[in-house]
Amino acid sequence: MPARSPPFRGIRASTTPGALQEVSANLRVKEVKSSDTERFVVGHNPDAADRDAAVRANLVERIEEMIETSDRLSPTKRAELRGVISTKPGLNRFLRVTPGGLLRVDTARITADVKLDGKYLLRTCDPHLPTEDIALGYKQLLEVERGWRDMKQVLDLRPVYHRLEDRIRAPVVPCWLALLLDRVVETQAGAPDQATTWPRPRDQLPRLHVGIFTRPAGLFRQTTPPSAEVRRLHQGLDIALPPRILDLDTEPSTTP
């Protein structure tokens, strides 16, 4: 099982030669040779890179506002402001103090941070595992952790007010089956250009309704027109859409 390494541990992953290999829409990988006993794989998520850039821009904007008038402060007041910023790790990592004690934005640190947007480092000692399998294996570990969170939060597994094994198993097994159904839907009905999580099909599928109508010719049940997303989900799950007219009662209705 690949393990996530501390942040790059001196490996300059952003400048090592070789292009990133695209594995999926949100995953690119590249192997970095560092030693004979360990293999390092750089993973890159373009969506996470965009989020990292947006967070950094917000932090830099805030710190610029905080130190904008700091040059006019006394050394004591400036030191107090420096102390306040030091308690905020997100802001403090982009702050630089000049030899004269002035507060400045650390542009060199920002430039170095940009190179790491959306990237993470994986480490393994397996000499034969393909690079993409290392990255996908790590992502599967994240899916396992997400499964436990979904069991406890989305499916309301906890709290369990039982102590006997059979009684504990009774609510756990249905929750496990529900989670299995969630994952089957996510895997088979996933959109090609984006990840699909359970809330999306859960919100889309119930939009297909059945209406009961009464006409002089009789009573009939009719389904609503399916949206493009509902059609895609049914096709991905290999489930036939219900017919437009479900049944028709041709006898005159006495219903007013």
PDB file of C-alpha atoms in Angstrom:
ATOM      1  CA  MET A   1       0.000   0.000   0.000  1.00  0.00           C
ATOM      2  CA  PRO A   2       1.505   3.346  -0.943  1.00  0.00           C
ATOM      3  CA  ALA A   3       2.042   5.822   1.840  1.00  0.00           C
ATOM      4  CA  ARG A   4       1.853   9.561   1.611  1.00  0.00           C
ATOM      5  CA  SER A   5       5.221  11.103   2.289  1.00  0.00           C
ATOM      6  CA  PRO A   6       5.838  14.340   4.174  1.00  0.00           C
ATOM      7  CA  PRO A   7       5.767  17.339   1.832  1.00  0.00           C
ATOM      8  CA  PHE A   8       8.320  16.362  -0.811  1.00  0.00           C
ATOM      9  CA  ARG A   9      11.157  15.829   1.717  1.00  0.00           C
ATOM     10  CA  GLY A  10      13.654  17.746  -0.373  1.00  0.00           C
ATOM     11  CA  ILE A  11      12.560  16.239  -3.699  1.00  0.00           C
ATOM     12  CA  ARG A  12      12.061  18.999  -6.202  1.00  0.00           C
ATOM     13  CA  ALA A  13       9.049  17.390  -7.804  1.00  0.00           C
ATOM     14  CA  SER A  14       7.953  20.519  -9.598  1.00  0.00           C
ATOM     15  CA  THR A  15      11.213  20.855 -11.520  1.00  0.00           C
ATOM     16  CA  THR A  16      12.189  17.245 -12.147  1.00  0.00           C
ATOM     17  CA  PRO A  17      12.295  16.340 -15.841  1.00  0.00           C
ATOM     18  CA  GLY A  18       9.507  14.352 -17.449  1.00  0.00           C
ATOM     19  CA  ALA A  19       5.920  15.159 -18.232  1.00  0.00           C
ATOM     20  CA  LEU A  20       3.004  14.237 -16.008  1.00  0.00           C
ATOM     21  CA  GLN A  21       1.059  11.201 -17.207  1.00  0.00           C
ATOM     22  CA  GLU A  22      -2.714  11.673 -17.231  1.00  0.00           C
ATOM     23  CA  VAL A  23      -4.526   8.824 -15.490  1.00  0.00           C
ATOM     24  CA  SER A  24      -7.996  10.351 -15.197  1.00  0.00           C
ATOM     25  CA  ALA A  25      -9.719  13.704 -15.477  1.00  0.00           C
ATOM     26  CA  ASN A  26      -8.470  14.803 -12.054  1.00  0.00           C
ATOM     27  CA  LEU A  27      -5.272  12.789 -11.670  1.00  0.00           C
ATOM     28  CA  ARG A  28      -1.841  13.083 -13.256  1.00  0.00           C
ATOM     29  CA  VAL A  29       1.225  11.214 -12.055  1.00  0.00           C
ATOM     30  CA  LYS A  30       4.973  11.196 -12.508  1.00  0.00           C
ATOM     31  CA  GLU A  31       7.634   8.995 -10.923  1.00  0.00           C
ATOM     32  CA  VAL A  32      10.655  10.652  -9.325  1.00  0.00           C
ATOM     33  CA  LYS A  33      13.859   8.644  -8.905  1.00  0.00           C
ATOM     34  CA  SER A  34      15.415   9.326  -5.532  1.00  0.00           C
ATOM     35  CA  SER A  35      16.925   6.101  -4.164  1.00  0.00           C
ATOM     36  CA  ASP A  36      17.377   2.414  -4.998  1.00  0.00           C
ATOM     37  CA  THR A  37      15.110   1.189  -2.201  1.00  0.00           C
ATOM     38  CA  GLU A  38      12.177   3.600  -2.421  1.00  0.00           C
ATOM     39  CA  ARG A  39      10.017   4.936  -5.211  1.00  0.00           C
ATOM     40  CA  PHE A  40       8.374   8.330  -5.119  1.00  0.00           C
ATOM     41  CA  VAL A  41       5.369   9.263  -7.226  1.00  0.00           C
ATOM     42  CA  VAL A  42       4.134  12.816  -7.653  1.00  0.00           C
ATOM     43  CA  GLY A  43       0.359  13.094  -7.933  1.00  0.00           C
ATOM     44  CA  HIS A  44      -1.291  16.190  -9.369  1.00  0.00           C
ATOM     45  CA  ASN A  45      -4.961  17.116  -9.159  1.00  0.00           C
ATOM     46  CA  PRO A  46      -5.870  20.084 -11.441  1.00  0.00           C
ATOM     47  CA  ASP A  47      -9.037  20.802  -9.451  1.00  0.00           C
ATOM     48  CA  ALA A  48      -7.074  20.899  -6.203  1.00  0.00           C
ATOM     49  CA  ALA A  49      -4.497  23.154  -7.889  1.00  0.00           C
ATOM     50  CA  ASP A  50      -7.231  25.681  -8.667  1.00  0.00           C
ATOM     51  CA  ARG A  51      -8.432  25.549  -5.064  1.00  0.00           C
ATOM     52  CA  ASP A  52      -4.887  25.995  -3.719  1.00  0.00           C
ATOM     53  CA  ALA A  53      -4.373  29.028  -5.959  1.00  0.00           C
ATOM     54  CA  ALA A  54      -7.652  30.609  -4.831  1.00  0.00           C
ATOM     55  CA  VAL A  55      -6.850  30.050  -1.135  1.00  0.00           C
ATOM     56  CA  ARG A  56      -3.365  31.511  -1.551  1.00  0.00           C
ATOM     57  CA  ALA A  57      -4.689  34.584  -3.379  1.00  0.00           C
ATOM     58  CA  ASN A  58      -7.110  35.196  -0.525  1.00  0.00           C
ATOM     59  CA  LEU A  59      -4.361  34.849   2.093  1.00  0.00           C
ATOM     60  CA  VAL A  60      -2.002  37.175   0.237  1.00  0.00           C
ATOM     61  CA  GLU A  61      -4.754  39.763  -0.126  1.00  0.00           C
ATOM     62  CA  ARG A  62      -5.477  39.624   3.601  1.00  0.00           C
ATOM     63  CA  ILE A  63      -1.857  39.945   4.637  1.00  0.00           C
ATOM     64  CA  GLU A  64      -1.325  42.880   2.253  1.00  0.00           C
ATOM     65  CA  GLU A  65      -4.243  44.650   3.921  1.00  0.00           C
ATOM     66  CA  MET A  66      -2.847  43.949   7.381  1.00  0.00           C
ATOM     67  CA  ILE A  67       0.653  45.309   6.685  1.00  0.00           C
ATOM     68  CA  GLU A  68      -0.327  48.077   4.264  1.00  0.00           C
ATOM     69  CA  THR A  69       0.259  50.881   6.802  1.00  0.00           C
ATOM     70  CA  SER A  70       2.721  49.029   9.040  1.00  0.00           C
ATOM     71  CA  ASP A  71       5.699  51.154   7.926  1.00  0.00           C
ATOM     72  CA  ARG A  72       4.171  54.126   9.770  1.00  0.00           C
ATOM     73  CA  LEU A  73       3.863  52.181  13.022  1.00  0.00           C
ATOM     74  CA  SER A  74       6.374  52.355  15.828  1.00  0.00           C
ATOM     75  CA  PRO A  75       8.753  49.393  16.197  1.00  0.00           C
ATOM     76  CA  THR A  76       6.774  48.220  19.218  1.00  0.00           C
ATOM     77  CA  LYS A  77       3.419  48.345  17.447  1.00  0.00           C
ATOM     78  CA  ARG A  78       4.946  46.698  14.379  1.00  0.00           C
ATOM     79  CA  ALA A  79       6.289  43.892  16.571  1.00  0.00           C
ATOM     80  CA  GLU A  80       2.815  43.449  18.053  1.00  0.00           C
ATOM     81  CA  LEU A  81       1.343  43.147  14.557  1.00  0.00           C
ATOM     82  CA  ARG A  82       4.061  40.665  13.687  1.00  0.00           C
ATOM     83  CA  GLY A  83       3.093  38.637  16.752  1.00  0.00           C
ATOM     84  CA  VAL A  84      -0.591  38.636  15.753  1.00  0.00           C
ATOM     85  CA  ILE A  85       0.246  37.406  12.249  1.00  0.00           C
ATOM     86  CA  SER A  86       2.539  34.695  13.648  1.00  0.00           C
ATOM     87  CA  THR A  87      -0.478  33.105  15.365  1.00  0.00           C
ATOM     88  CA  LYS A  88      -2.119  32.590  11.958  1.00  0.00           C
ATOM     89  CA  PRO A  89      -0.060  29.920  10.129  1.00  0.00           C
ATOM     90  CA  GLY A  90      -1.775  30.485   6.785  1.00  0.00           C
ATOM     91  CA  LEU A  91      -0.820  34.166   6.779  1.00  0.00           C
ATOM     92  CA  ASN A  92       2.511  33.814   8.528  1.00  0.00           C
ATOM     93  CA  ARG A  93       4.046  31.586   5.846  1.00  0.00           C
ATOM     94  CA  PHE A  94       3.777  34.419   3.323  1.00  0.00           C
ATOM     95  CA  LEU A  95       5.206  37.118   5.614  1.00  0.00           C
ATOM     96  CA  ARG A  96       8.790  38.334   5.451  1.00  0.00           C
ATOM     97  CA  VAL A  97      10.545  40.603   7.930  1.00  0.00           C
ATOM     98  CA  THR A  98      13.320  42.791   6.527  1.00  0.00           C
ATOM     99  CA  PRO A  99      16.600  43.312   8.418  1.00  0.00           C
ATOM    100  CA  GLY A 100      15.236  46.710   9.427  1.00  0.00           C
ATOM    101  CA  GLY A 101      12.121  45.146  10.947  1.00  0.00           C
ATOM    102  CA  LEU A 102       9.668  46.080   8.184  1.00  0.00           C
ATOM    103  CA  LEU A 103       6.885  43.708   7.215  1.00  0.00           C
ATOM    104  CA  ARG A 104       6.704  42.557   3.611  1.00  0.00           C
ATOM    105  CA  VAL A 105       4.959  39.881   1.549  1.00  0.00           C
ATOM    106  CA  ASP A 106       7.376  37.031   0.839  1.00  0.00           C
ATOM    107  CA  THR A 107       7.197  36.843  -2.975  1.00  0.00           C
ATOM    108  CA  ALA A 108       9.866  34.114  -3.095  1.00  0.00           C
ATOM    109  CA  ARG A 109       7.742  31.917  -0.830  1.00  0.00           C
ATOM    110  CA  ILE A 110       4.675  32.577  -2.997  1.00  0.00           C
ATOM    111  CA  THR A 111       6.585  31.587  -6.145  1.00  0.00           C
ATOM    112  CA  ALA A 112       7.747  28.362  -4.514  1.00  0.00           C
ATOM    113  CA  ASP A 113       4.243  27.619  -3.250  1.00  0.00           C
ATOM    114  CA  VAL A 114       2.734  28.020  -6.732  1.00  0.00           C
ATOM    115  CA  LYS A 115       4.870  25.123  -7.979  1.00  0.00           C
ATOM    116  CA  LEU A 116       3.230  22.786  -5.442  1.00  0.00           C
ATOM    117  CA  ASP A 117      -0.404  23.598  -6.244  1.00  0.00           C
ATOM    118  CA  GLY A 118      -2.498  20.432  -6.376  1.00  0.00           C
ATOM    119  CA  LYS A 119       0.521  18.149  -5.877  1.00  0.00           C
ATOM    120  CA  TYR A 120       1.228  15.446  -3.322  1.00  0.00           C
ATOM    121  CA  LEU A 121       3.992  12.896  -2.919  1.00  0.00           C
ATOM    122  CA  LEU A 122       3.503   9.133  -2.538  1.00  0.00           C
ATOM    123  CA  ARG A 123       6.184   6.701  -1.399  1.00  0.00           C
ATOM    124  CA  THR A 124       6.384   2.942  -1.879  1.00  0.00           C
ATOM    125  CA  CYS A 125       9.003   0.197  -1.762  1.00  0.00           C
ATOM    126  CA  ASP A 126       7.256  -1.994  -4.364  1.00  0.00           C
ATOM    127  CA  PRO A 127       9.637  -2.167  -7.365  1.00  0.00           C
ATOM    128  CA  HIS A 128       7.065  -3.560  -9.826  1.00  0.00           C
ATOM    129  CA  LEU A 129       3.817  -1.692  -9.155  1.00  0.00           C
ATOM    130  CA  PRO A 130       2.958   0.626 -12.088  1.00  0.00           C
ATOM    131  CA  THR A 131       3.035   4.335 -11.352  1.00  0.00           C
ATOM    132  CA  GLU A 132      -0.654   4.860 -12.039  1.00  0.00           C
ATOM    133  CA  ASP A 133      -1.589   1.930  -9.759  1.00  0.00           C
ATOM    134  CA  ILE A 134       0.346   3.517  -6.908  1.00  0.00           C
ATOM    135  CA  ALA A 135      -1.658   6.725  -7.242  1.00  0.00           C
ATOM    136  CA  LEU A 136      -4.969   4.930  -7.725  1.00  0.00           C
ATOM    137  CA  GLY A 137      -4.254   2.716  -4.720  1.00  0.00           C
ATOM    138  CA  TYR A 138      -3.798   5.790  -2.566  1.00  0.00           C
ATOM    139  CA  LYS A 139      -7.040   7.262  -3.890  1.00  0.00           C
ATOM    140  CA  GLN A 140      -8.790   3.989  -2.987  1.00  0.00           C
ATOM    141  CA  LEU A 141      -7.543   4.436   0.567  1.00  0.00           C
ATOM    142  CA  LEU A 142      -9.234   7.825   0.586  1.00  0.00           C
ATOM    143  CA  GLU A 143     -12.417   6.141  -0.660  1.00  0.00           C
ATOM    144  CA  VAL A 144     -12.279   3.680   2.239  1.00  0.00           C
ATOM    145  CA  GLU A 145     -12.016   6.572   4.687  1.00  0.00           C
ATOM    146  CA  ARG A 146     -14.881   8.339   2.918  1.00  0.00           C
ATOM    147  CA  GLY A 147     -16.918   5.141   3.229  1.00  0.00           C
ATOM    148  CA  TRP A 148     -16.527   5.165   7.002  1.00  0.00           C
ATOM    149  CA  ARG A 149     -17.566   8.816   7.144  1.00  0.00           C
ATOM    150  CA  ASP A 150     -20.619   8.101   4.986  1.00  0.00           C
ATOM    151  CA  MET A 151     -21.566   5.142   7.179  1.00  0.00           C
ATOM    152  CA  LYS A 152     -21.487   7.303  10.312  1.00  0.00           C
ATOM    153  CA  GLN A 153     -22.949  10.521   8.878  1.00  0.00           C
ATOM    154  CA  VAL A 154     -24.889  10.055   5.626  1.00  0.00           C
ATOM    155  CA  LEU A 155     -26.323   6.642   6.570  1.00  0.00           C
ATOM    156  CA  ASP A 156     -26.644   7.452  10.305  1.00  0.00           C
ATOM    157  CA  LEU A 157     -24.976   4.277  11.547  1.00  0.00           C
ATOM    158  CA  ARG A 158     -24.138   5.928  14.845  1.00  0.00           C
ATOM    159  CA  PRO A 159     -25.084   6.020  17.636  1.00  0.00           C
ATOM    160  CA  VAL A 160     -25.637   2.313  18.306  1.00  0.00           C
ATOM    161  CA  TYR A 161     -27.473   1.618  21.547  1.00  0.00           C
ATOM    162  CA  HIS A 162     -26.765  -2.118  21.697  1.00  0.00           C
ATOM    163  CA  ARG A 163     -24.059  -4.284  23.231  1.00  0.00           C
ATOM    164  CA  LEU A 164     -24.890  -7.795  21.970  1.00  0.00           C
ATOM    165  CA  GLU A 165     -23.256  -8.794  18.676  1.00  0.00           C
ATOM    166  CA  ASP A 166     -26.447  -9.875  16.912  1.00  0.00           C
ATOM    167  CA  ARG A 167     -28.230  -6.677  17.862  1.00  0.00           C
ATOM    168  CA  ILE A 168     -25.279  -4.555  16.712  1.00  0.00           C
ATOM    169  CA  ARG A 169     -25.100  -6.469  13.438  1.00  0.00           C
ATOM    170  CA  ALA A 170     -28.798  -5.822  12.719  1.00  0.00           C
ATOM    171  CA  PRO A 171     -28.431  -2.054  11.989  1.00  0.00           C
ATOM    172  CA  VAL A 172     -24.870  -2.315  10.627  1.00  0.00           C
ATOM    173  CA  VAL A 173     -25.575  -4.790   7.796  1.00  0.00           C
ATOM    174  CA  PRO A 174     -28.354  -2.688   6.164  1.00  0.00           C
ATOM    175  CA  CYS A 175     -26.089   0.375   6.386  1.00  0.00           C
ATOM    176  CA  TRP A 176     -23.272  -1.584   4.743  1.00  0.00           C
ATOM    177  CA  LEU A 177     -25.598  -2.743   1.959  1.00  0.00           C
ATOM    178  CA  ALA A 178     -26.785   0.834   1.468  1.00  0.00           C
ATOM    179  CA  LEU A 179     -23.166   2.004   1.195  1.00  0.00           C
ATOM    180  CA  LEU A 180     -22.469  -0.769  -1.329  1.00  0.00           C
ATOM    181  CA  LEU A 181     -25.440   0.408  -3.395  1.00  0.00           C
ATOM    182  CA  ASP A 182     -24.152   3.988  -3.200  1.00  0.00           C
ATOM    183  CA  ARG A 183     -20.741   2.962  -4.503  1.00  0.00           C
ATOM    184  CA  VAL A 184     -22.211   0.862  -7.333  1.00  0.00           C
ATOM    185  CA  VAL A 185     -24.248   3.848  -8.473  1.00  0.00           C
ATOM    186  CA  GLU A 186     -21.238   6.171  -8.229  1.00  0.00           C
ATOM    187  CA  THR A 187     -19.001   3.783 -10.153  1.00  0.00           C
ATOM    188  CA  GLN A 188     -21.367   2.781 -12.938  1.00  0.00           C
ATOM    189  CA  ALA A 189     -23.187   6.096 -13.372  1.00  0.00           C
ATOM    190  CA  GLY A 190     -20.194   8.386 -13.078  1.00  0.00           C
ATOM    191  CA  ALA A 191     -19.988  11.148 -15.665  1.00  0.00           C
ATOM    192  CA  PRO A 192     -16.941  10.859 -17.954  1.00  0.00           C
ATOM    193  CA  ASP A 193     -15.849  14.439 -17.326  1.00  0.00           C
ATOM    194  CA  GLN A 194     -16.387  14.630 -13.578  1.00  0.00           C
ATOM    195  CA  ALA A 195     -16.628  12.569 -10.427  1.00  0.00           C
ATOM    196  CA  THR A 196     -20.106  11.445  -9.393  1.00  0.00           C
ATOM    197  CA  THR A 197     -20.981  11.098  -5.727  1.00  0.00           C
ATOM    198  CA  TRP A 198     -24.152   9.624  -4.280  1.00  0.00           C
ATOM    199  CA  PRO A 199     -25.994  12.924  -3.537  1.00  0.00           C
ATOM    200  CA  ARG A 200     -26.138  13.741  -7.249  1.00  0.00           C
ATOM    201  CA  PRO A 201     -28.055  10.630  -8.453  1.00  0.00           C
ATOM    202  CA  ARG A 202     -30.061  10.711  -5.211  1.00  0.00           C
ATOM    203  CA  ASP A 203     -31.306  14.197  -6.115  1.00  0.00           C
ATOM    204  CA  GLN A 204     -31.808  13.496  -9.833  1.00  0.00           C
ATOM    205  CA  LEU A 205     -33.536  10.100  -9.876  1.00  0.00           C
ATOM    206  CA  PRO A 206     -36.561  11.124  -7.736  1.00  0.00           C
ATOM    207  CA  ARG A 207     -37.372  13.788 -10.332  1.00  0.00           C
ATOM    208  CA  LEU A 208     -38.984  11.070 -12.450  1.00  0.00           C
ATOM    209  CA  HIS A 209     -42.621  11.066 -11.262  1.00  0.00           C
ATOM    210  CA  VAL A 210     -45.831   9.194 -12.050  1.00  0.00           C
ATOM    211  CA  GLY A 211     -49.045  11.132 -12.467  1.00  0.00           C
ATOM    212  CA  ILE A 212     -52.571   9.720 -12.335  1.00  0.00           C
ATOM    213  CA  PHE A 213     -54.946  11.355 -14.798  1.00  0.00           C
ATOM    214  CA  THR A 214     -58.683  10.996 -15.327  1.00  0.00           C
ATOM    215  CA  ARG A 215     -60.220  11.572 -18.750  1.00  0.00           C
ATOM    216  CA  PRO A 216     -63.647  10.776 -20.263  1.00  0.00           C
ATOM    217  CA  ALA A 217     -62.072   7.725 -21.908  1.00  0.00           C
ATOM    218  CA  GLY A 218     -60.849   6.391 -18.559  1.00  0.00           C
ATOM    219  CA  LEU A 219     -58.040   6.618 -16.004  1.00  0.00           C
ATOM    220  CA  PHE A 220     -54.359   6.265 -16.838  1.00  0.00           C
ATOM    221  CA  ARG A 221     -50.945   6.648 -15.208  1.00  0.00           C
ATOM    222  CA  GLN A 222     -48.201   8.526 -17.060  1.00  0.00           C
ATOM    223  CA  THR A 223     -44.551   9.217 -16.218  1.00  0.00           C
ATOM    224  CA  THR A 224     -43.003  12.656 -16.490  1.00  0.00           C
ATOM    225  CA  PRO A 225     -40.483  13.234 -19.318  1.00  0.00           C
ATOM    226  CA  PRO A 226     -37.019  12.226 -18.051  1.00  0.00           C
ATOM    227  CA  SER A 227     -34.302  14.846 -18.069  1.00  0.00           C
ATOM    228  CA  ALA A 228     -30.997  14.301 -19.860  1.00  0.00           C
ATOM    229  CA  GLU A 229     -29.299  13.553 -16.530  1.00  0.00           C
ATOM    230  CA  VAL A 230     -31.949  10.988 -15.559  1.00  0.00           C
ATOM    231  CA  ARG A 231     -31.523   9.299 -18.950  1.00  0.00           C
ATOM    232  CA  ARG A 232     -27.744   9.200 -18.478  1.00  0.00           C
ATOM    233  CA  LEU A 233     -28.065   7.678 -14.996  1.00  0.00           C
ATOM    234  CA  HIS A 234     -30.449   4.961 -16.191  1.00  0.00           C
ATOM    235  CA  GLN A 235     -28.180   4.157 -19.110  1.00  0.00           C
ATOM    236  CA  GLY A 236     -25.104   3.993 -16.884  1.00  0.00           C
ATOM    237  CA  LEU A 237     -26.874   1.698 -14.426  1.00  0.00           C
ATOM    238  CA  ASP A 238     -28.300  -0.454 -17.261  1.00  0.00           C
ATOM    239  CA  ILE A 239     -31.849   0.181 -16.056  1.00  0.00           C
ATOM    240  CA  ALA A 240     -34.631   0.638 -18.605  1.00  0.00           C
ATOM    241  CA  LEU A 241     -36.655   3.809 -18.316  1.00  0.00           C
ATOM    242  CA  PRO A 242     -40.335   3.200 -17.486  1.00  0.00           C
ATOM    243  CA  PRO A 243     -42.747   3.533 -20.413  1.00  0.00           C
ATOM    244  CA  ARG A 244     -44.509   6.842 -20.930  1.00  0.00           C
ATOM    245  CA  ILE A 245     -47.943   5.285 -20.261  1.00  0.00           C
ATOM    246  CA  LEU A 246     -47.847   2.743 -17.446  1.00  0.00           C
ATOM    247  CA  ASP A 247     -51.435   1.480 -17.610  1.00  0.00           C
ATOM    248  CA  LEU A 248     -54.750   2.572 -19.040  1.00  0.00           C
ATOM    249  CA  ASP A 249     -58.219   1.862 -17.744  1.00  0.00           C
ATOM    250  CA  THR A 250     -60.604   2.318 -20.666  1.00  0.00           C
ATOM    251  CA  GLU A 251     -63.766   1.911 -18.570  1.00  0.00           C
ATOM    252  CA  PRO A 252     -65.583   5.195 -17.953  1.00  0.00           C
ATOM    253  CA  SER A 253     -64.527   6.645 -14.649  1.00  0.00           C
ATOM    254  CA  THR A 254     -67.033   7.586 -11.979  1.00  0.00           C
ATOM    255  CA  THR A 255     -64.522   9.800 -10.252  1.00  0.00           C
ATOM    256  CA  PRO A 256     -65.736  13.409 -10.295  1.00  0.00           C
TER     257      PRO A 256
END
